[in-house]
């Protein structure tokens, strides 16, 4: 699938009015919770994106009754059956690991394959599989198939310290805690706002969630869980995406449904480059300036509360239009900069800094890129290497006066709903086409 972007119309829109979608990263966690209750549950503000559709399809194949529309997801689980493993048909999104504890709760065994999302580095599925051993889960591997077996054990309290404050490990530990009765303490947990939303939904099901410190989660699970009447938070990555779209298209933005929760790092980014904005209530307003009035910036992308790794591909196109020299250092994913080579095909001036030593130390992969003012950007055909990298190319296309065609644009649909329609609010013509 390709995404075509044609240049702005002669009359630039006075404003782009965008209603923010539900968070992908929250939804892939929250959808796992109804598996711990036999009955009907619902979650609101769920984004209609391909990753979510895949998860729903997988649950439906297990005879979970699913109804999804207008952001509302109903799941009815009493008649669920175990799903036989199929190497080609089994769920392989980055969320598949989060379904493991729920299927084990229902059936005691579950066979799946390693999660496959964007190729940003080692997804360490073996680490996730072994980690479930804390909760009485053992696994056997045969090729690409992982068979998980839950062996319930009496356990009143367990304390786990994560080797790295990973979002995926933190969520998996919390889901693992629901496999047993008692108290689970998770130390060195991640701090992402999506975790706050996840904790809220678990507590609505009857478990007690305490946060003695920002990096500690304590789950008390003594009674059977209730039906989930859950809510999904708004998507922070989409908020950053459409903010940058406003800047590159030079079209003011009114972003509705904005969760102004722990967005300090992005607000600081906007202040640092001199971008006027206001965040009041549940709205974010952006007043873009000419590119010459922005300031260059040197960024370090990592885990929350730092500037998040998912955001750095989104801001790179804007940094290329700003005078002077900017840079981005990446300390979360190994292969995050593949999109830079594609931006270069459209005229972005950038080079890798192979001398940078961050979290990964010496590495054959670049973890810092220097981006210089790029006055000669132009149209062309490029390739979306991953979800945010594809969005990065589309964002640059908003400021180009020639058509841009992005191949493998199905990556983008994994994380954005109605993406082409929303881009069109910024004055371009955009559409997805099958090859």
XYZ file of C-alpha atoms in Angstrom:
435
model
C 0.000 0.000 0.000
C 1.223 3.504 -0.863
C 0.383 6.915 0.543
C 0.281 9.743 -2.000
C 0.621 13.359 -0.908
C -0.006 16.145 -3.395
C 1.030 19.765 -2.729
C -1.007 22.335 -0.865
C -3.894 24.057 -2.562
C -3.457 27.734 -3.388
C -5.618 28.754 -0.439
C -4.119 27.591 2.834
C -6.736 26.539 5.437
C -7.363 29.031 8.225
C -7.126 26.239 10.779
C -6.950 22.458 11.051
C -9.480 21.146 13.571
C -8.519 17.623 14.669
C -10.159 15.312 17.202
C -7.435 13.190 18.771
C -7.742 9.412 18.511
C -7.442 6.962 21.404
C -3.994 5.750 22.331
C -2.632 2.679 20.580
C -0.186 1.939 23.409
C -2.962 2.103 26.001
C -5.384 0.042 23.948
C -3.036 -2.902 23.389
C -2.752 -3.250 27.182
C -6.364 -2.556 28.101
C -7.754 -5.077 25.599
C -5.940 -7.855 27.482
C -7.862 -7.184 30.720
C -11.297 -8.629 29.778
C -9.644 -12.070 29.430
C -9.476 -12.180 33.243
C -13.289 -11.969 33.563
C -15.887 -14.371 32.173
C -18.582 -12.083 30.853
C -19.099 -8.815 29.025
C -16.674 -5.886 29.199
C -16.304 -2.647 27.272
C -13.616 -0.068 26.559
C -14.216 3.395 25.117
C -11.961 5.593 22.934
C -10.267 2.635 21.234
C -8.501 3.659 17.990
C -9.591 2.008 14.739
C -6.125 1.019 13.527
C -4.790 -2.159 11.977
C -2.961 -3.394 15.097
C -6.173 -3.183 17.119
C -8.178 -4.867 14.355
C -5.643 -7.739 14.377
C -6.010 -8.218 18.137
C -9.807 -8.185 17.887
C -9.652 -10.700 15.039
C -7.424 -12.972 17.098
C -9.836 -12.836 20.048
C -12.747 -13.511 17.690
C -10.950 -16.627 16.399
C -10.987 -17.818 20.025
C -14.787 -17.399 20.068
C -14.707 -14.118 21.977
C -17.722 -12.119 20.829
C -16.386 -8.714 19.758
C -18.274 -5.643 18.568
C -16.277 -2.576 17.582
C -17.339 0.767 16.162
C -17.018 4.503 16.802
C -14.253 3.895 19.342
C -16.354 1.572 21.522
C -15.188 -2.019 21.948
C -17.446 -4.679 23.509
C -15.907 -8.043 24.384
C -17.927 -11.022 25.653
C -15.673 -13.841 26.855
C -17.700 -16.767 28.399
C -17.670 -18.932 25.279
C -13.965 -18.554 24.493
C -11.952 -21.561 23.312
C -8.230 -22.189 23.115
C -6.665 -21.132 19.800
C -4.448 -23.648 17.947
C -1.114 -22.175 16.920
C -0.626 -21.300 13.262
C 2.770 -19.934 12.194
C 1.251 -17.760 9.480
C -2.105 -16.840 10.979
C -1.320 -16.259 14.642
C -1.280 -12.773 16.070
C 2.133 -11.146 15.647
C 1.669 -7.502 16.588
C 3.843 -6.016 19.325
C 0.816 -6.522 21.601
C 0.659 -10.315 21.282
C 2.798 -10.836 24.392
C 0.192 -9.007 26.490
C -2.447 -11.620 25.676
C -0.369 -14.497 27.068
C -1.340 -14.111 30.777
C -5.051 -13.758 29.946
C -5.129 -16.895 27.793
C -3.197 -18.757 30.514
C -5.753 -17.608 33.077
C -8.536 -19.082 30.972
C -6.952 -22.246 29.583
C -3.716 -22.947 31.470
C -1.814 -23.269 28.175
C -1.255 -20.990 25.209
C 0.989 -21.223 22.160
C 2.023 -18.154 20.194
C 4.932 -16.747 18.234
C 7.270 -13.841 18.956
C 5.810 -10.368 18.709
C 6.587 -8.674 15.430
C 6.224 -4.964 15.203
C 8.552 -2.476 13.566
C 12.159 -3.587 13.083
C 13.692 -1.179 15.578
C 16.004 -3.657 17.244
C 15.822 -6.853 19.294
C 12.273 -7.184 20.648
C 13.669 -9.679 23.212
C 10.666 -11.994 23.161
C 12.748 -14.609 24.976
C 13.220 -12.114 27.812
C 9.465 -11.615 28.067
C 8.844 -15.365 27.959
C 11.357 -16.060 30.715
C 10.049 -13.169 32.801
C 6.654 -14.853 33.153
C 8.437 -17.518 35.223
C 7.993 -15.196 38.222
C 4.283 -16.056 38.059
C 4.465 -19.836 37.707
C 4.662 -19.841 33.909
C 7.121 -22.059 32.086
C 7.596 -22.189 28.350
C 8.854 -24.552 25.687
C 10.135 -23.363 22.351
C 9.976 -25.225 19.072
C 11.214 -23.079 16.207
C 9.013 -20.009 16.088
C 6.358 -21.471 18.409
C 6.387 -20.736 22.141
C 4.176 -22.965 24.304
C 3.377 -21.397 27.671
C 2.098 -23.493 30.579
C 0.795 -21.976 33.797
C 1.452 -23.976 36.952
C -0.526 -22.207 39.707
C 1.203 -21.937 43.025
C 0.269 -20.534 46.381
C 1.952 -17.188 46.754
C 0.900 -14.373 49.042
C 3.589 -11.838 48.124
C 6.269 -11.373 45.480
C 8.661 -8.494 44.739
C 10.172 -8.092 41.271
C 12.800 -5.594 40.200
C 12.813 -4.996 36.458
C 16.238 -5.001 34.752
C 15.189 -1.939 32.722
C 12.159 0.375 33.163
C 10.551 -1.055 30.040
C 6.902 -0.308 29.274
C 6.406 -3.824 27.885
C 7.958 -5.574 30.899
C 6.026 -3.402 33.358
C 2.687 -4.175 31.679
C 3.525 -7.886 31.406
C 4.433 -7.987 35.110
C 1.112 -6.369 36.024
C -0.810 -8.858 33.892
C 1.230 -11.693 35.393
C 0.224 -10.469 38.847
C -3.413 -11.107 37.904
C -2.601 -14.818 37.466
C -2.189 -15.215 41.226
C -3.818 -14.036 44.443
C -1.839 -11.868 46.800
C 0.433 -8.851 46.533
C 2.902 -8.161 43.735
C 5.427 -5.335 44.029
C 7.134 -4.199 40.822
C 10.238 -2.037 41.239
C 12.044 -0.046 38.537
C 8.738 0.189 36.674
C 8.223 2.541 33.738
C 6.545 5.902 34.296
C 4.607 6.398 31.047
C 1.152 8.024 31.306
C -0.269 4.959 29.539
C 0.640 3.004 32.683
C -1.541 5.355 34.756
C -4.439 4.607 32.425
C -3.739 0.865 32.683
C -3.637 1.022 36.502
C -6.959 2.867 36.507
C -8.633 0.173 34.416
C -7.235 -2.663 36.549
C -8.543 -0.932 39.668
C -11.997 -0.673 38.058
C -11.960 -4.476 37.866
C -11.434 -4.740 41.618
C -7.689 -5.072 42.149
C -5.973 -2.521 44.375
C -3.202 -0.505 42.719
C -0.760 1.572 44.768
C 2.118 3.751 43.522
C 4.413 4.327 46.538
C 6.866 6.029 44.174
C 6.927 6.891 40.449
C 8.974 3.748 39.737
C 7.077 1.277 41.947
C 3.733 -0.426 41.365
C 2.010 -2.498 44.049
C -0.910 -4.744 43.018
C -3.134 -6.403 45.605
C -5.274 -9.081 43.963
C -7.299 -10.957 46.585
C -10.717 -11.386 44.965
C -12.053 -12.395 41.530
C -11.963 -9.534 39.045
C -15.110 -7.784 37.854
C -16.265 -6.800 34.396
C -14.285 -3.951 32.862
C -16.042 -0.711 31.998
C -12.833 0.886 30.825
C -11.627 4.031 29.131
C -8.640 4.440 26.857
C -6.554 7.608 27.087
C -5.799 9.852 24.106
C -2.802 9.149 21.897
C 0.283 11.197 22.822
C 2.153 10.154 19.672
C -0.693 11.347 17.453
C -0.744 14.648 19.366
C 2.940 15.182 18.587
C 2.385 14.126 14.958
C -0.341 16.682 14.277
C 1.522 19.419 16.124
C 4.474 18.948 13.765
C 2.050 18.756 10.827
C 0.776 22.202 11.819
C 4.321 23.594 11.840
C 5.353 22.079 8.499
C 2.131 22.980 6.692
C 2.082 26.439 8.312
C -1.559 25.891 9.294
C -2.786 26.688 12.836
C -4.059 23.683 14.764
C -6.878 23.110 17.203
C -6.391 19.645 18.682
C -9.420 18.442 20.660
C -9.437 15.572 23.139
C -5.853 16.317 24.206
C -4.843 14.627 27.483
C -2.598 17.254 29.015
C -1.047 14.647 31.316
C 2.708 14.423 31.735
C 3.445 16.053 28.392
C 6.132 18.249 29.977
C 8.936 16.967 27.738
C 7.030 17.854 24.577
C 5.886 21.204 25.957
C 9.548 21.943 26.739
C 10.487 20.975 23.171
C 7.955 23.463 21.786
C 9.258 26.179 24.094
C 12.873 25.408 23.159
C 12.288 25.787 19.411
C 10.115 28.912 20.045
C 6.812 27.407 18.884
C 3.785 29.283 20.316
C 1.237 26.916 21.894
C -1.409 26.784 24.572
C -2.710 23.710 26.384
C -5.914 24.392 28.280
C -8.563 21.930 29.362
C -8.565 19.128 26.821
C -7.376 21.209 23.871
C -3.983 22.022 22.400
C -3.661 25.086 20.159
C -0.653 25.575 17.875
C 0.225 28.870 16.167
C 3.001 28.015 13.677
C 5.683 30.540 12.745
C 7.864 30.925 9.647
C 10.687 28.380 9.657
C 13.275 31.164 10.012
C 11.862 32.057 13.438
C 12.374 28.644 15.022
C 15.506 27.729 16.974
C 17.641 24.620 16.288
C 17.796 22.041 19.042
C 19.856 19.108 20.316
C 17.607 16.301 21.567
C 18.127 13.143 23.567
C 15.339 10.612 23.001
C 14.716 7.856 25.500
C 12.084 6.710 27.996
C 9.542 8.843 29.786
C 9.930 11.334 31.469
C 12.549 12.237 28.839
C 11.633 13.173 25.275
C 10.204 9.892 24.031
C 11.842 7.774 21.347
C 8.555 7.517 19.412
C 8.579 11.300 18.967
C 12.027 11.783 17.488
C 11.174 10.580 13.942
C 8.181 12.930 14.033
C 10.155 16.084 14.861
C 13.096 15.362 12.534
C 11.369 16.840 9.421
C 10.744 20.102 11.263
C 14.346 20.283 12.489
C 15.449 19.976 8.851
C 13.565 23.179 7.966
C 15.059 25.204 10.823
C 18.214 27.242 10.245
C 21.470 25.987 11.734
C 22.289 22.547 13.058
C 20.178 20.248 15.208
C 20.777 16.729 16.438
C 18.902 13.747 17.847
C 20.468 11.080 20.080
C 18.542 7.804 20.488
C 18.926 5.729 23.656
C 15.961 3.361 23.564
C 15.904 1.434 20.255
C 18.865 0.065 18.327
C 17.665 0.686 14.750
C 15.542 3.809 15.089
C 17.260 5.924 12.415
C 16.470 3.918 9.260
C 13.992 6.626 8.244
C 16.802 9.203 7.929
C 18.007 7.643 4.660
C 14.487 8.013 3.264
C 14.225 11.665 4.354
C 17.554 12.240 2.568
C 15.960 11.065 -0.696
C 13.640 14.072 -0.376
C 16.522 16.488 0.172
C 17.003 16.453 3.949
C 20.625 17.120 4.872
C 21.604 14.744 7.667
C 24.515 12.563 8.698
C 25.073 9.856 11.296
C 27.401 10.482 14.217
C 29.005 7.062 14.678
C 31.180 8.328 17.546
C 28.199 8.782 19.873
C 28.198 6.347 22.797
C 24.912 6.148 24.635
C 23.068 3.280 26.291
C 24.254 0.786 23.658
C 27.949 1.664 23.868
C 29.905 0.613 20.795
C 27.468 -0.436 18.112
C 27.408 -0.917 14.335
C 24.173 1.072 14.286
C 24.000 4.874 14.551
C 22.474 6.299 17.717
C 22.872 9.983 16.921
C 22.075 11.962 13.805
C 23.007 15.534 12.914
C 20.338 17.392 10.943
C 21.184 20.599 9.096
C 18.996 23.241 7.496
C 17.678 21.705 4.272
C 16.500 24.383 1.828
C 16.259 22.117 -1.223
C 13.702 19.498 -0.247
C 11.723 18.045 -3.135
C 9.175 15.387 -4.035
C 9.846 11.764 -4.856
C 9.125 8.158 -3.966
C 10.325 6.862 -0.611
C 9.833 3.815 1.607
C 8.206 3.680 5.053
C 10.599 1.579 7.119
C 8.338 1.509 10.197
C 5.299 3.179 11.744
C 6.799 6.462 12.998
C 9.342 6.561 10.173
C 6.454 6.441 7.697
C 4.697 9.262 9.539
C 7.948 11.254 9.417
C 8.023 11.054 5.612
C 4.374 12.082 5.384
C 4.981 15.083 7.640
C 7.848 16.309 5.470
C 5.522 15.987 2.470
C 3.305 18.698 3.971
C 5.983 21.310 3.248
C 7.016 20.104 -0.220
C 5.686 21.714 -3.391
C 5.941 18.472 -5.394
C 4.107 15.127 -4.966
C 5.468 12.576 -2.513
C 4.699 8.859 -2.721
C 5.388 6.674 0.320
C 5.630 2.945 -0.322
C 4.826 0.346 2.340
C 2.525 2.881 3.940
C 0.570 0.100 5.653
C 3.035 0.641 8.511
C 1.361 3.993 9.150
C -2.075 2.391 9.482
C -0.789 0.386 12.450
C -0.859 3.518 14.584
C -3.050 6.208 12.991
C -6.719 6.237 12.148
C -8.023 8.303 9.199
C -4.458 9.500 8.613
C -4.928 10.597 5.002
C -8.126 12.483 5.871
C -6.426 14.315 8.729
C -3.433 15.251 6.563
C -5.904 16.772 4.103
C -7.042 19.169 6.852
C -3.633 20.819 6.492
C -4.258 21.793 2.871
C -2.758 18.899 0.923
C -4.479 16.099 -0.942
C -3.568 12.712 0.560
C -4.829 9.199 -0.147
C -3.869 5.588 0.426
C -3.747 3.427 -2.704
C -3.158 -0.267 -3.171
C -0.364 -1.021 -5.596
